[in-house]
Short mmCIF file of C-alpha atoms in Angstrom, two decimals:
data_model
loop_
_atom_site.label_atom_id
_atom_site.label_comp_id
_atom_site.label_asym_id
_atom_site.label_seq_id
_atom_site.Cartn_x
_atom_site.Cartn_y
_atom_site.Cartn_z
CA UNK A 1 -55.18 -97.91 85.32
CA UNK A 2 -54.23 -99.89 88.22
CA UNK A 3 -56.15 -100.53 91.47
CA UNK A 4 -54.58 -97.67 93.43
CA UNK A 5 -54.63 -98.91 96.88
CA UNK A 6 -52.87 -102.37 95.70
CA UNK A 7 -50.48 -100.51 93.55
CA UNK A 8 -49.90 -98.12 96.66
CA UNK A 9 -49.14 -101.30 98.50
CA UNK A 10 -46.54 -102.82 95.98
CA UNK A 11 -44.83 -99.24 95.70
CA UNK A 12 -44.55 -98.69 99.46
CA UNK A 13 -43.33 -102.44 99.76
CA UNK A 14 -40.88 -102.57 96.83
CA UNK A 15 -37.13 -102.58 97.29
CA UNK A 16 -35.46 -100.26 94.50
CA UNK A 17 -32.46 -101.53 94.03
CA UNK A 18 -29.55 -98.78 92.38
CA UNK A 19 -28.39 -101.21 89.95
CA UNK A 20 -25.19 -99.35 87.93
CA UNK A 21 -26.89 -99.40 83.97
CA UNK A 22 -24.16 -101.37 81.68
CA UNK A 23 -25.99 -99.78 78.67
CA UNK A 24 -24.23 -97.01 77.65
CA UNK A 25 -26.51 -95.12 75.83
CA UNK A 26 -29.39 -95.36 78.57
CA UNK A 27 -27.44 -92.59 81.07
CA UNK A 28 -30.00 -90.09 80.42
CA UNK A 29 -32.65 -92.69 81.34
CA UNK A 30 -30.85 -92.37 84.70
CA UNK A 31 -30.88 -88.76 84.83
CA UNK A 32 -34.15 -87.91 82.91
CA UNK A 33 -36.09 -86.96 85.96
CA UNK A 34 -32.94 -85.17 88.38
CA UNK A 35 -34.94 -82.04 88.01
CA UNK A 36 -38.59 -83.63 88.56
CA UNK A 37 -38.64 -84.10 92.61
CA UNK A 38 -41.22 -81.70 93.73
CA UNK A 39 -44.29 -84.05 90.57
CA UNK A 40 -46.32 -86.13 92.58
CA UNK A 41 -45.92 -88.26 89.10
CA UNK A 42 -43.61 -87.89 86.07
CA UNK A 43 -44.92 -90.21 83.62
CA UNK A 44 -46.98 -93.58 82.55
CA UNK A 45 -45.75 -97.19 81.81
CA UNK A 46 -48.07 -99.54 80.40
CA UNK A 47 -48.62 -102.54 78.73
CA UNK A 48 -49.90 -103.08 75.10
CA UNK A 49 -51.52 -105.90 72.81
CA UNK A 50 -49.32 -106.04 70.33
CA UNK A 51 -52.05 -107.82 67.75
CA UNK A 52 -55.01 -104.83 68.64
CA UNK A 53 -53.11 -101.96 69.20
CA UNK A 54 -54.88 -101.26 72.68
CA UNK A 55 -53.87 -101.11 76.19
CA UNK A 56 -53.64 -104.12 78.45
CA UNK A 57 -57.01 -103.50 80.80
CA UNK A 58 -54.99 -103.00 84.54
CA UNK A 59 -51.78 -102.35 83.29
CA UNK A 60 -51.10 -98.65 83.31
CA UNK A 61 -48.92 -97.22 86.09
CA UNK A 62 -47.61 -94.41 87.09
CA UNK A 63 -43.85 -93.15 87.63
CA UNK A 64 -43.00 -91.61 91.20
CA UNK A 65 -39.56 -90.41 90.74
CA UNK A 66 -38.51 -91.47 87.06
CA UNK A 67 -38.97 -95.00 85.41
CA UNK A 68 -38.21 -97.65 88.00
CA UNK A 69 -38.12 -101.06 87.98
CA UNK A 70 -40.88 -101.91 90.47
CA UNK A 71 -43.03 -99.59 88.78
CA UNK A 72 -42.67 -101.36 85.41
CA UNK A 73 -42.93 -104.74 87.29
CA UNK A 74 -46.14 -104.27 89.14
CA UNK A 75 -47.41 -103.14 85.23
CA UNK A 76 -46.19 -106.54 83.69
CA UNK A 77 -47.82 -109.17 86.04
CA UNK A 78 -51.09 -107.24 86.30
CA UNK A 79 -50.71 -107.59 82.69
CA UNK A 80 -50.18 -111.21 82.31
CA UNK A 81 -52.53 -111.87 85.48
CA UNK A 82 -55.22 -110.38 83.19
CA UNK A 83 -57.41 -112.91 80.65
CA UNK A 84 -54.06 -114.35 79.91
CA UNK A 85 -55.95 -117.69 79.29
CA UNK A 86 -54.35 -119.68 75.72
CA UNK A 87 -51.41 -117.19 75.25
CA UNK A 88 -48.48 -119.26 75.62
CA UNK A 89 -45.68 -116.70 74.91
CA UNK A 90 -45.16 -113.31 75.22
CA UNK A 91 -42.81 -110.63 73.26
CA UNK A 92 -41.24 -107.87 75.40
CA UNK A 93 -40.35 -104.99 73.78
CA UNK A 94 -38.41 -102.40 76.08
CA UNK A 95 -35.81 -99.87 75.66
CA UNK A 96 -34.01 -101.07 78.79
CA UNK A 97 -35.40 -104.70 78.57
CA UNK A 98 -31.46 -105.55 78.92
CA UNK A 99 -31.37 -104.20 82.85
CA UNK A 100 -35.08 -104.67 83.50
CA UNK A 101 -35.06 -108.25 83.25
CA UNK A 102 -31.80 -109.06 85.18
CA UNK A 103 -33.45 -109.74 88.55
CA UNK A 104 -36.82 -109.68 87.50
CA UNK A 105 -37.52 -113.22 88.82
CA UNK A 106 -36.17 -112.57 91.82
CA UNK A 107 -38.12 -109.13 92.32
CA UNK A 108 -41.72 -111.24 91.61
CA UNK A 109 -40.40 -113.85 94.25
CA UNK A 110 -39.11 -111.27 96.88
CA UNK A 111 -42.64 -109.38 96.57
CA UNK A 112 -46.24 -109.67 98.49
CA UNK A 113 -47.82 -107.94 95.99
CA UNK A 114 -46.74 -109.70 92.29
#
């Protein structure tokens, strides 16, 4: 997991933006968690090594209200901030990579805390 009180930081900080989704089959993604309001958390994101199978140490975060973007970008640069020494590129693999990644710069450059 995270460092909670840094991750706390970021997630009280972070600007969600309501960006309309142009992928048309990711609606429910928008809708999965209409019913979830009263969870304190309604799910994990986290980053993987793709050659060992195992999760990326201080890269597992969790979901306030649904999967949002600043919860899946604080999970990414902990993940590359951590023994990233040598790798010189990375794969992404996301379901909603296509939205996620619009304004991603821009997120890491507007933030304190990435």
């Amino acid at each position: 997991m995270v460092e909670s009180s840094a991750y706390s930081d970021h997630i009280s900080g972070a600007v969600e933006a309501k960006e309309r989704s142009t992928c048309q089959n990711h609606r429910a993604v928008n809708a999965a968690n209409a019913g979830r309001k009263k969870l304190r958390v309604t799910g994990i994101g986290a980053m993987v090594c793709a050659r060992h199978g195992c999760f990326i140490p201080h890269s597992i975060v969790d979901f306030q209200k649904g999967e949002c973007q600043m919860n899946i970008d604080y999970s990414i640069c902990q993940a590359l901030n951590h023994q990233s020494q040598g790798i010189c590129s990375t794969i992404l693999a996301y379901d909603v990579a296509c939205q996620w990644q619009t304004n991603f710069m821009k997120r890491v450059w507007d933030s304190n805390h990435l």
